[in-house]
Amino acid sequence: MKRTRPGRAWIELDLDALADNVAVLRRQLPRGCRLMPALKANAYGHGALPVAKALNRMGVDAFCVATAEEGAQLRRGGVKGQLLVLGYTDPADFPLLRRYRLSQTVVDLPYGQLLARWGKPVSVHIKVDTGMHRLGLSPRDLGALLETMGQRSLRIDGLYTHLCADDSDSPAAQEMTQRQITLFQNVQAMLEIAGRPLPPVHILSSYGLFRHPWVGGDYARVGIALYGMLSRREDSRFLPEPLRPVLSLKARVASLRRLEPGDTAGYGPSFTAYRPTLAAALAIGYADGLDRRLSCGAGEVLIGGCRCPILGRVCMDQVLVDVTDAPVPTQGDEAVLIGRSGEEEITALDMAERCGTIANEILSRLGPRLERLIVPAAKGSRMYI
Ligand SMILES: *Cc1c(COP(=O)(O)O)cnc(C)c1O
């Protein structure tokens, strides 16, 4: 049967907002630099396949993901262009790299040797550890790596590093960023001196692109900005133009009940009514990514354009909200957890602040159980994914 409306709890993707963000990011790109959007963690919770396909239609032809399986899923879904795996791939999964034409990051010298020993032609990007000390070759090991790979079939399609303090204005952070950039430039110079062809290079992610665009590069690995924000609200001062959130999170009102003063509700019970209260159970919970730190009034939702505080503890599959002061909803009505309702709006940044985290975490934990649908604002029609 064809669905006419989303069911229990769902994400709406505004592809017009995505296109606007792509335009903002492209205006910001240094000369000769192209977008390599980060689609890891299901495109920060948005849904990697619909986002990738929309980006393909906008002319984006390079992407990065965290894992080989994420890359394989995109390729199986028909995504075109380069797919770079940023993280470690276990040798047991090396066949995925070839089957799905993925590029693998060389995460350190032994790993490069391991890939080379596998003996099959694979595309790789060499990551250089310029100070984050997470993944990447020490600049000292680069010569040894090139020796190993020179004799083998690995194709070097990229050279990159990741800045770890590009989101901060502090003198220590600025110094760290400068040191990382200088180290990376030295590595490029070493390659040139050694007479090696320089592969495409990439350094900048969202913050770097807005704060240090002069660093340049052939690609910018943008994640959070593509989805319409930076990690923290105050960082929007780094944006030359506003970005638009791409995602809304909604759930249906599952049930309504009246509480008398003194009645309790939820696990614990952690809520006691001090007045006659109308409580609504919404069909979404922490298993969907609704953070438990929003419990007991820390978070709120929008129903009929009114803010309704979360009441008691967020459960695995449900959450109770206080709708006493809202226009009385009926079973099956929409509640907005992230997005707009009437004049009101709750953003992933609002939610992140209330949870003491960053928007990236709130978004990327939105779970697979949520339906995802595209809302082409222009037509007002809906398309299920
Ligand atoms: C996630 C990630 C990015 C994207 O970062 P944003 O801050 O979301 O733009 C870029 N590079 C690497 C290595 C990453 O892991």
Short mmCIF file of C-alpha atoms and ligand atoms in Angstrom, two decimals:
data_model
loop_
_atom_site.label_atom_id
_atom_site.label_comp_id
_atom_site.label_asym_id
_atom_site.label_seq_id
_atom_site.Cartn_x
_atom_site.Cartn_y
_atom_site.Cartn_z
CA MET A 1 0.00 0.00 0.00
CA LYS A 2 1.29 3.45 -0.87
CA ARG A 3 1.91 5.58 2.20
CA THR A 4 0.24 8.95 2.13
CA ARG A 5 1.90 10.36 5.21
CA PRO A 6 4.82 9.55 7.48
CA GLY A 7 4.04 7.22 10.33
CA ARG A 8 5.44 7.22 13.85
CA ALA A 9 8.54 9.42 13.88
CA TRP A 10 10.44 10.87 10.95
CA ILE A 11 13.02 13.20 9.48
CA GLU A 12 12.14 15.69 6.75
CA LEU A 13 14.96 16.78 4.46
CA ASP A 14 14.74 20.19 2.84
CA LEU A 15 16.78 19.78 -0.34
CA ASP A 16 16.33 23.47 -1.21
CA ALA A 17 18.16 24.30 2.00
CA LEU A 18 20.86 21.79 1.05
CA ALA A 19 21.24 23.46 -2.36
CA ASP A 20 21.47 26.90 -0.73
CA ASN A 21 24.19 25.64 1.63
CA VAL A 22 26.12 24.14 -1.29
CA ALA A 23 25.96 27.56 -3.00
CA VAL A 24 27.23 29.32 0.16
CA LEU A 25 30.07 26.80 0.51
CA ARG A 26 31.02 27.06 -3.16
CA ARG A 27 31.26 30.86 -2.89
CA GLN A 28 33.64 30.31 0.02
CA LEU A 29 35.90 27.76 -1.71
CA PRO A 30 39.44 28.83 -2.53
CA ARG A 31 40.30 28.94 -6.23
CA GLY A 32 40.55 25.45 -7.74
CA CYS A 33 39.07 23.79 -4.67
CA ARG A 34 36.03 21.51 -4.84
CA LEU A 35 33.62 20.13 -2.29
CA MET A 36 34.14 16.68 -0.82
CA PRO A 37 31.13 16.47 1.50
CA ALA A 38 31.38 14.30 4.61
CA LEU A 39 28.58 11.72 4.45
CA LYS A 40 29.76 9.67 7.43
CA ALA A 41 27.32 8.53 10.11
CA ASN A 42 24.46 8.44 7.61
CA ALA A 43 25.22 12.02 6.53
CA TYR A 44 25.17 13.27 10.14
CA GLY A 45 21.88 11.47 10.68
CA HIS A 46 20.19 13.00 7.64
CA GLY A 47 20.27 9.90 5.41
CA ALA A 48 23.43 9.38 3.37
CA LEU A 49 21.86 8.07 0.18
CA PRO A 50 19.27 10.81 -0.47
CA VAL A 51 21.80 13.48 0.47
CA ALA A 52 24.49 11.98 -1.80
CA LYS A 53 22.11 11.64 -4.73
CA ALA A 54 20.92 15.22 -4.34
CA LEU A 55 24.55 16.38 -4.21
CA ASN A 56 25.38 14.33 -7.32
CA ARG A 57 22.60 16.24 -9.11
CA MET A 58 24.21 19.50 -7.93
CA GLY A 59 27.47 18.46 -9.59
CA VAL A 60 29.29 17.22 -6.49
CA ASP A 61 31.49 14.25 -7.44
CA ALA A 62 33.64 13.48 -4.40
CA PHE A 63 32.56 12.39 -0.93
CA CYS A 64 34.10 11.11 2.26
CA VAL A 65 32.72 8.51 4.65
CA ALA A 66 34.03 6.99 7.86
CA THR A 67 33.86 3.31 6.96
CA ALA A 68 34.14 1.03 3.93
CA GLU A 69 30.61 -0.26 4.58
CA GLU A 70 29.25 3.30 4.43
CA GLY A 71 31.01 3.73 1.10
CA ALA A 72 29.72 0.39 -0.18
CA GLN A 73 26.14 1.35 0.68
CA LEU A 74 26.42 4.59 -1.25
CA ARG A 75 27.89 2.84 -4.27
CA ARG A 76 25.21 0.14 -4.17
CA GLY A 77 22.66 2.97 -4.09
CA GLY A 78 24.11 4.34 -7.32
CA VAL A 79 26.19 7.26 -6.02
CA LYS A 80 28.71 8.52 -8.58
CA GLY A 81 32.16 9.94 -8.02
CA GLN A 82 35.04 9.46 -5.67
CA LEU A 83 34.28 7.89 -2.26
CA LEU A 84 37.06 8.26 0.30
CA VAL A 85 37.06 6.12 3.45
CA LEU A 86 38.49 8.34 6.20
CA GLY A 87 38.92 5.63 8.82
CA TYR A 88 40.51 2.23 9.31
CA THR A 89 39.32 -0.67 7.16
CA ASP A 90 40.10 -4.13 8.44
CA PRO A 91 42.00 -6.32 5.95
CA ALA A 92 38.99 -8.66 5.97
CA ASP A 93 37.08 -5.83 4.28
CA PHE A 94 39.74 -4.88 1.72
CA PRO A 95 37.70 -6.58 -1.05
CA LEU A 96 34.99 -3.94 -0.48
CA LEU A 97 37.48 -1.28 -1.54
CA ARG A 98 37.86 -2.80 -4.97
CA ARG A 99 34.33 -4.05 -5.44
CA TYR A 100 32.85 -0.61 -4.74
CA ARG A 101 35.70 1.53 -6.09
CA LEU A 102 36.46 3.18 -2.76
CA SER A 103 39.61 5.12 -1.90
CA GLN A 104 41.17 4.08 1.38
CA THR A 105 43.02 6.34 3.81
CA VAL A 106 46.51 5.18 4.71
CA VAL A 107 46.22 5.62 8.47
CA ASP A 108 49.90 4.97 9.32
CA LEU A 109 53.06 3.38 7.92
CA PRO A 110 52.36 -0.25 8.92
CA TYR A 111 48.87 0.09 7.44
CA GLY A 112 50.30 1.37 4.15
CA GLN A 113 52.61 -1.64 4.07
CA LEU A 114 49.69 -3.94 4.81
CA LEU A 115 47.67 -2.50 1.94
CA ALA A 116 50.66 -2.76 -0.38
CA ARG A 117 51.24 -6.41 0.60
CA TRP A 118 47.62 -7.21 -0.28
CA GLY A 119 48.93 -6.77 -3.80
CA LYS A 120 45.74 -5.72 -5.56
CA PRO A 121 45.37 -2.30 -7.16
CA VAL A 122 43.71 0.06 -4.68
CA SER A 123 43.22 3.79 -4.66
CA VAL A 124 44.54 5.46 -1.51
CA HIS A 125 44.78 8.88 0.08
CA ILE A 126 47.73 9.32 2.40
CA LYS A 127 46.85 11.02 5.64
CA VAL A 128 49.57 12.99 7.37
CA ASP A 129 49.50 13.42 11.13
CA THR A 130 50.35 17.08 11.60
CA GLY A 131 49.51 17.17 15.29
CA MET A 132 46.09 15.71 16.04
CA HIS A 133 47.78 12.37 16.78
CA ARG A 134 44.75 10.29 15.87
CA LEU A 135 45.35 8.91 12.37
CA GLY A 136 47.98 9.61 9.75
CA LEU A 137 51.61 9.06 8.98
CA SER A 138 54.22 10.96 10.81
CA PRO A 139 55.88 13.29 8.29
CA ARG A 140 59.08 11.39 9.18
CA ASP A 141 57.62 8.14 7.76
CA LEU A 142 56.54 9.57 4.46
CA GLY A 143 59.74 8.63 2.64
CA ALA A 144 59.50 5.02 3.84
CA LEU A 145 55.89 4.84 2.74
CA LEU A 146 56.62 6.13 -0.73
CA GLU A 147 59.41 3.56 -1.03
CA THR A 148 57.04 0.74 -0.18
CA MET A 149 54.32 1.96 -2.42
CA GLY A 150 56.60 2.89 -5.29
CA GLN A 151 57.11 -0.80 -6.06
CA ARG A 152 53.48 -1.78 -5.66
CA SER A 153 50.16 -1.25 -7.21
CA LEU A 154 48.70 1.30 -4.84
CA ARG A 155 47.49 4.41 -6.60
CA ILE A 156 47.98 7.60 -4.61
CA ASP A 157 44.92 9.72 -5.34
CA GLY A 158 45.24 12.15 -2.47
CA LEU A 159 47.30 13.55 0.36
CA TYR A 160 45.59 15.13 3.32
CA THR A 161 45.60 16.20 6.92
CA HIS A 162 43.00 17.25 9.47
CA LEU A 163 43.10 20.42 11.54
CA CYS A 164 42.14 19.86 15.18
CA ALA A 165 41.92 23.39 16.56
CA ASP A 166 40.49 25.34 13.64
CA ASP A 167 37.27 26.10 15.54
CA SER A 168 38.92 28.22 18.21
CA ASP A 169 40.21 31.77 18.42
CA SER A 170 42.55 31.18 21.34
CA PRO A 171 46.22 32.00 20.72
CA ALA A 172 47.18 28.40 21.51
CA ALA A 173 44.68 27.09 18.95
CA GLN A 174 45.78 29.55 16.29
CA GLU A 175 49.37 28.53 16.86
CA MET A 176 48.43 24.84 16.61
CA THR A 177 46.62 25.44 13.31
CA GLN A 178 49.56 27.38 11.91
CA ARG A 179 51.95 24.62 12.95
CA GLN A 180 49.78 21.96 11.29
CA ILE A 181 49.55 23.93 8.06
CA THR A 182 53.31 24.53 7.95
CA LEU A 183 54.06 20.85 8.58
CA PHE A 184 51.70 19.83 5.79
CA GLN A 185 53.23 22.33 3.39
CA ASN A 186 56.66 20.93 4.26
CA VAL A 187 55.46 17.45 3.35
CA GLN A 188 54.23 18.75 -0.01
CA ALA A 189 57.60 20.41 -0.59
CA MET A 190 59.43 17.18 0.28
CA LEU A 191 57.39 15.32 -2.33
CA GLU A 192 58.18 17.92 -4.92
CA ILE A 193 61.89 17.79 -4.12
CA ALA A 194 61.76 13.99 -4.39
CA GLY A 195 60.32 14.49 -7.88
CA ARG A 196 57.03 12.82 -6.99
CA PRO A 197 53.88 13.90 -8.76
CA LEU A 198 51.80 15.75 -6.20
CA PRO A 199 48.38 14.11 -5.79
CA PRO A 200 45.31 16.25 -5.02
CA VAL A 201 45.57 17.63 -1.48
CA HIS A 202 42.92 18.47 1.11
CA ILE A 203 43.11 20.09 4.52
CA LEU A 204 40.00 22.14 5.20
CA SER A 205 36.78 20.98 6.81
CA SER A 206 33.83 23.25 7.70
CA TYR A 207 35.62 25.48 10.20
CA GLY A 208 38.81 25.60 8.20
CA LEU A 209 36.93 26.61 5.07
CA PHE A 210 35.36 29.59 6.79
CA ARG A 211 38.29 30.56 8.98
CA HIS A 212 41.41 29.70 6.94
CA PRO A 213 40.33 29.56 3.27
CA TRP A 214 43.75 30.88 2.19
CA VAL A 215 45.13 27.41 3.01
CA GLY A 216 43.58 26.26 -0.28
CA GLY A 217 43.75 22.68 -1.50
CA ASP A 218 42.01 20.65 -4.20
CA TYR A 219 39.12 19.56 -1.95
CA ALA A 220 37.37 20.78 1.18
CA ARG A 221 35.87 18.03 3.35
CA VAL A 222 32.79 19.84 4.61
CA GLY A 223 30.34 18.17 6.95
CA ILE A 224 28.40 20.12 9.51
CA ALA A 225 28.18 23.34 7.47
CA LEU A 226 26.59 21.49 4.58
CA TYR A 227 23.81 20.46 6.94
CA GLY A 228 23.16 24.12 7.79
CA MET A 229 25.09 25.11 10.89
CA LEU A 230 28.38 25.01 12.72
CA SER A 231 28.90 22.93 15.85
CA ARG A 232 28.13 25.70 18.37
CA ARG A 233 25.75 28.63 18.14
CA GLU A 234 28.33 31.32 18.86
CA ASP A 235 30.44 30.08 15.94
CA SER A 236 27.90 31.42 13.44
CA ARG A 237 29.98 34.61 13.64
CA PHE A 238 32.45 32.80 11.37
CA LEU A 239 29.84 32.54 8.59
CA PRO A 240 29.84 35.23 5.89
CA GLU A 241 26.26 34.26 4.96
CA PRO A 242 23.65 32.34 6.92
CA LEU A 243 23.25 28.61 6.37
CA ARG A 244 19.88 26.83 6.48
CA PRO A 245 19.22 23.71 8.55
CA VAL A 246 18.40 20.83 6.22
CA LEU A 247 16.71 18.52 8.70
CA SER A 248 13.51 18.58 10.74
CA LEU A 249 12.63 15.89 13.28
CA LYS A 250 8.97 15.11 13.93
CA ALA A 251 6.88 12.54 15.75
CA ARG A 252 3.21 11.82 16.23
CA VAL A 253 1.18 12.32 19.37
CA ALA A 254 0.52 8.73 20.46
CA SER A 255 -1.80 9.33 23.41
CA LEU A 256 -3.15 12.06 25.69
CA ARG A 257 -4.16 11.95 29.35
CA ARG A 258 -5.14 14.27 32.19
CA LEU A 259 -3.13 14.28 35.39
CA GLU A 260 -4.50 15.58 38.70
CA PRO A 261 -2.28 17.53 41.07
CA GLY A 262 -0.12 14.98 42.88
CA ASP A 263 -0.24 12.41 40.03
CA THR A 264 3.15 11.24 38.84
CA ALA A 265 4.28 10.26 35.35
CA GLY A 266 7.05 8.36 33.63
CA TYR A 267 9.92 6.27 34.98
CA GLY A 268 11.12 7.06 38.45
CA PRO A 269 8.51 8.47 38.65
CA SER A 270 10.38 11.66 38.04
CA PHE A 271 7.44 14.00 37.37
CA THR A 272 4.74 15.07 39.81
CA ALA A 273 1.89 17.29 38.58
CA TYR A 274 1.42 20.41 40.70
CA ARG A 275 -1.63 21.50 38.71
CA PRO A 276 -4.18 19.80 36.46
CA THR A 277 -1.91 18.77 33.59
CA LEU A 278 -2.51 17.49 30.09
CA ALA A 279 0.27 15.07 29.15
CA ALA A 280 0.94 13.83 25.63
CA ALA A 281 3.02 10.75 24.83
CA LEU A 282 5.00 11.21 21.62
CA ALA A 283 6.10 8.21 19.56
CA ILE A 284 9.83 8.89 19.67
CA GLY A 285 12.49 8.06 22.25
CA TYR A 286 16.17 7.84 22.98
CA ALA A 287 16.51 4.80 20.72
CA ASP A 288 15.71 7.20 17.89
CA GLY A 289 18.42 9.60 19.04
CA LEU A 290 16.29 11.86 21.25
CA ASP A 291 18.86 12.56 23.92
CA ARG A 292 18.01 11.43 27.44
CA ARG A 293 19.66 14.57 28.77
CA LEU A 294 16.52 16.40 27.56
CA SER A 295 14.52 14.70 30.35
CA CYS A 296 12.54 16.51 33.04
CA GLY A 297 12.06 19.90 31.42
CA ALA A 298 15.59 20.24 30.05
CA GLY A 299 14.15 19.98 26.54
CA GLU A 300 10.95 20.99 24.83
CA VAL A 301 9.03 20.27 21.64
CA LEU A 302 6.69 22.32 19.45
CA ILE A 303 3.05 21.41 19.05
CA GLY A 304 0.72 23.72 17.16
CA GLY A 305 3.29 26.51 17.35
CA CYS A 306 3.61 26.25 21.18
CA ARG A 307 6.58 25.19 23.25
CA CYS A 308 5.80 22.12 25.37
CA PRO A 309 8.34 21.00 27.99
CA ILE A 310 9.44 17.39 28.20
CA LEU A 311 7.93 15.83 31.28
CA GLY A 312 9.70 13.05 33.20
CA ARG A 313 12.43 10.95 31.68
CA VAL A 314 12.83 10.34 27.97
CA CYS A 315 12.06 6.62 27.41
CA MET A 316 13.50 4.32 24.76
CA ASP A 317 10.55 4.67 22.36
CA GLN A 318 8.37 7.43 23.86
CA VAL A 319 8.60 10.78 25.49
CA LEU A 320 5.97 12.61 27.56
CA VAL A 321 5.40 16.33 27.06
CA ASP A 322 3.29 18.86 28.93
CA VAL A 323 0.66 20.21 26.53
CA THR A 324 -1.46 21.96 29.20
CA ASP A 325 -0.69 25.39 27.75
CA ALA A 326 -0.74 24.38 24.07
CA PRO A 327 -3.73 24.22 21.71
CA VAL A 328 -5.12 20.81 22.66
CA PRO A 329 -3.65 18.27 20.23
CA THR A 330 -5.36 15.08 19.13
CA GLN A 331 -3.93 11.62 18.73
CA GLY A 332 -1.88 11.44 15.54
CA ASP A 333 -1.00 15.15 15.47
CA GLU A 334 2.54 16.24 14.61
CA ALA A 335 5.03 17.33 17.21
CA VAL A 336 8.23 19.04 16.09
CA LEU A 337 11.40 18.11 17.98
CA ILE A 338 13.78 19.90 15.57
CA GLY A 339 12.39 22.43 13.11
CA ARG A 340 9.65 25.05 12.86
CA SER A 341 6.07 25.17 14.03
CA GLY A 342 4.16 28.41 13.62
CA GLU A 343 6.42 31.24 14.75
CA GLU A 344 8.59 28.98 16.89
CA GLU A 345 11.72 27.06 15.99
CA ILE A 346 13.93 24.53 17.77
CA THR A 347 17.28 23.91 16.09
CA ALA A 348 19.80 21.12 16.58
CA LEU A 349 21.96 23.85 18.15
CA ASP A 350 19.27 24.58 20.77
CA MET A 351 19.06 20.88 21.55
CA ALA A 352 22.85 20.57 21.69
CA GLU A 353 23.12 23.45 24.17
CA ARG A 354 20.53 21.87 26.41
CA CYS A 355 22.47 18.59 26.33
CA GLY A 356 25.89 20.17 26.83
CA THR A 357 27.18 18.91 23.49
CA ILE A 358 27.62 20.00 19.86
CA ALA A 359 25.08 19.88 17.02
CA ASN A 360 27.17 17.19 15.28
CA GLU A 361 26.44 14.69 18.06
CA ILE A 362 22.71 15.47 18.21
CA LEU A 363 22.34 15.00 14.44
CA SER A 364 24.60 12.01 13.91
CA ARG A 365 22.83 9.96 16.57
CA LEU A 366 19.41 10.21 14.89
CA GLY A 367 18.70 6.56 14.34
CA PRO A 368 17.86 4.20 11.50
CA ARG A 369 14.38 3.59 12.89
CA LEU A 370 13.27 7.06 11.81
CA GLU A 371 11.61 7.40 8.43
CA ARG A 372 13.35 9.86 6.16
CA LEU A 373 11.50 11.85 3.55
CA ILE A 374 12.27 14.64 1.17
CA VAL A 375 10.27 17.80 1.32
CA PRO A 376 10.81 19.73 -1.88
CA ALA A 377 9.57 23.03 -0.52
CA ALA A 378 8.92 24.34 -4.04
CA LYS A 379 6.23 21.81 -4.84
CA GLY A 380 5.06 21.09 -1.33
CA SER A 381 4.78 17.43 -2.27
CA ARG A 382 6.49 14.66 -0.40
CA MET A 383 8.64 11.83 -1.52
CA TYR A 384 9.47 8.81 0.56
CA ILE A 385 13.03 7.57 0.56
C1 LIG B 1 34.12 14.49 9.93
C2 LIG B 1 35.33 14.92 9.22
C3 LIG B 1 35.29 16.06 8.41
C4 LIG B 1 34.09 16.97 8.31
O1 LIG B 1 34.11 17.81 9.44
P1 LIG B 1 33.07 19.01 9.68
O2 LIG B 1 33.65 19.74 10.83
O3 LIG B 1 31.76 18.39 9.99
O4 LIG B 1 33.04 19.82 8.44
C5 LIG B 1 36.43 16.35 7.68
N1 LIG B 1 37.55 15.60 7.79
C6 LIG B 1 37.62 14.51 8.58
C7 LIG B 1 38.89 13.73 8.65
C8 LIG B 1 36.52 14.15 9.35
O5 LIG B 1 36.61 13.08 10.14
#
